[in-house]
Coordinates of C-alpha atoms in Angstrom, one line a residue:
X1 CA 138.9 91.0 153.8
X2 CA 141.4 88.6 153.3
X3 CA 144.9 89.7 152.6
X4 CA 146.4 87.0 152.3
X5 CA 144.6 86.3 148.6
X6 CA 146.4 87.5 146.2
X7 CA 144.3 90.3 143.6
X8 CA 145.8 88.2 140.5
X9 CA 144.6 84.3 142.1
X10 CA 141.4 86.1 142.5
X11 CA 141.2 87.8 139.0
X12 CA 141.9 84.6 138.1
X13 CA 139.5 82.8 139.6
X14 CA 137.3 85.4 138.1
X15 CA 137.8 84.1 135.1
X16 CA 135.3 82.4 132.7
X17 CA 137.3 78.8 131.5
X18 CA 137.1 80.7 127.6
X19 CA 139.3 83.9 128.7
X20 CA 141.7 81.4 130.2
X21 CA 142.1 79.4 126.8
X22 CA 142.6 82.7 125.2
X23 CA 144.2 84.6 127.2
X24 CA 146.8 82.0 128.1
X25 CA 150.0 83.0 126.5
X26 CA 149.4 86.4 126.6
X27 CA 151.1 87.4 129.6
X28 CA 154.6 85.8 129.1
X29 CA 154.5 86.7 125.4
X30 CA 153.9 90.5 127.1
X31 CA 156.9 89.8 129.2
X32 CA 158.8 88.8 126.3
X33 CA 158.1 92.0 124.3
X34 CA 158.9 94.3 126.9
X35 CA 162.6 92.5 127.9
X36 CA 163.1 92.3 123.9
X37 CA 162.0 95.9 123.5
X38 CA 164.2 97.2 126.0
X39 CA 166.9 95.6 124.3
X40 CA 166.4 96.2 120.9
X41 CA 166.1 99.9 121.3
X42 CA 170.4 98.9 121.7
X43 CA 170.9 97.1 119.2
X44 CA 170.1 97.6 115.5
X45 CA 170.8 93.9 114.2
X46 CA 167.6 91.9 114.9
X47 CA 166.9 88.3 113.7
X48 CA 163.7 88.0 112.4
X49 CA 162.5 85.8 115.1
X50 CA 163.1 88.8 117.3
X51 CA 161.3 90.9 115.0
X52 CA 158.6 88.5 115.1
X53 CA 158.0 88.9 118.8
X54 CA 158.7 92.4 119.0
X55 CA 156.0 92.9 116.2
X56 CA 153.5 90.3 118.0
X57 CA 154.1 92.6 121.0
X58 CA 153.0 95.7 119.2
X59 CA 149.8 94.7 117.9
X60 CA 149.1 93.0 121.2
X61 CA 149.8 95.5 123.4
X62 CA 147.5 97.9 120.4
X63 CA 145.1 95.6 120.4
X64 CA 144.6 95.5 124.2
X65 CA 144.0 99.4 124.1
X66 CA 140.2 100.2 124.8
X67 CA 138.5 103.8 124.3
X68 CA 137.2 104.9 127.3
X69 CA 133.0 104.0 128.2
X70 CA 133.4 101.5 126.0
X71 CA 132.9 97.9 127.2
X72 CA 133.2 94.9 125.3
X73 CA 131.5 91.6 126.1
X74 CA 133.0 88.6 127.9
X75 CA 132.4 86.9 124.7
X76 CA 133.9 89.7 122.2
X77 CA 137.2 89.7 124.7
X78 CA 137.3 86.3 124.0
X79 CA 137.6 86.7 120.7
X80 CA 139.6 89.6 120.1
X81 CA 142.2 88.5 122.4
X82 CA 142.1 84.8 121.1
X83 CA 142.8 86.2 117.5
X84 CA 145.7 88.6 119.1
X85 CA 147.0 85.5 120.6
X86 CA 146.9 82.8 118.1
X87 CA 148.4 85.5 115.2
X88 CA 145.9 86.1 113.4
X89 CA 147.0 89.8 113.7
X90 CA 150.9 89.0 112.7
X91 CA 149.7 90.6 109.1
X92 CA 147.8 93.5 109.9
X93 CA 150.0 96.7 110.1
X94 CA 149.7 98.1 113.9
X95 CA 147.9 101.2 113.2
X96 CA 145.1 99.2 111.7
X97 CA 145.0 96.9 114.9
X98 CA 141.5 98.9 116.6
X99 CA 139.9 98.9 112.9
X100 CA 140.4 95.2 112.5
X101 CA 139.4 94.8 115.6
X102 CA 136.0 96.8 115.4
X103 CA 135.0 95.2 112.1
X104 CA 135.8 91.7 113.5
X105 CA 133.3 92.2 115.9
X106 CA 130.5 93.6 113.8
X107 CA 130.8 90.4 111.3
X108 CA 131.4 88.3 114.4
X109 CA 127.8 89.7 115.5
X110 CA 126.4 89.7 111.7
X111 CA 127.5 86.2 110.5
X112 CA 128.5 84.3 113.4
X113 CA 126.1 85.3 116.7
X114 CA 125.9 82.1 117.0
X115 CA 129.5 81.0 118.1
X116 CA 129.2 84.4 120.5
X117 CA 125.9 83.1 122.1
X118 CA 127.6 80.1 122.7
X119 CA 130.8 81.6 124.8
X120 CA 128.3 83.5 126.4
X121 CA 126.6 80.4 127.5
X122 CA 128.8 77.7 128.3
X123 CA 131.5 80.2 129.5
X124 CA 134.2 77.8 127.7
X125 CA 135.3 77.5 124.6
X126 CA 134.7 73.6 123.3
X127 CA 136.6 72.1 120.8
X128 CA 133.4 72.5 118.4
X129 CA 133.1 76.6 119.2
X130 CA 137.1 76.9 119.0
X131 CA 137.0 75.1 115.4
X132 CA 134.2 77.6 114.6
X133 CA 136.4 81.1 115.9
X134 CA 139.2 79.6 113.9
X135 CA 137.1 79.4 111.1
X136 CA 135.7 82.8 111.5
X137 CA 138.8 84.5 112.2
X138 CA 140.4 83.0 109.0
X139 CA 138.2 83.8 106.5
X140 CA 138.0 87.8 107.7
X141 CA 141.6 88.5 108.8
X142 CA 141.9 87.1 104.7
X143 CA 139.8 89.7 103.7
X144 CA 140.5 91.9 106.1
X145 CA 142.4 95.4 103.8

C-alpha cells in the first residue's frame, strides 16, 4: 500500500470517462451550496441567483441519496447525475426528486435501453450518446408530473 497516493486521485482514475463528464460540475456546485446554505441562515434577502444555487444544491443532495442495498448501475448513475448537474431537476420539487429518479430510470430502461447499453460498453459519453441522453431527459422532464 502506498500511503502517498491520495484516495481522491485513486477514485478519480477508477471512474469511467462518462461519469467524469456527467459529474464534473457536481463537486463545485455542492461546495457552493453548503457555503450559501450556511450564509442563508443569517440573512433573509437572497437574490434570485443565490436562490437558484440553493435550490439546485438541495436537489443534487437529494439525488445523491440512495436506499440501502439498492445500488445503481454505472450507466444509470451517469444519466441521473447528468440530469442533476445539467439543470433538468431545477423545476422539480425537492420532495419529488426520488420519484423523478425512479421514473426516469424506468423510462430509460423501457424506451432508451440502447443509450444505457452504449454508455456501459463505450464507458464514455460521446457526442451522439450525449445528444440522445439530452433528448430523453428533455422529453421525460416535460412529461413528469
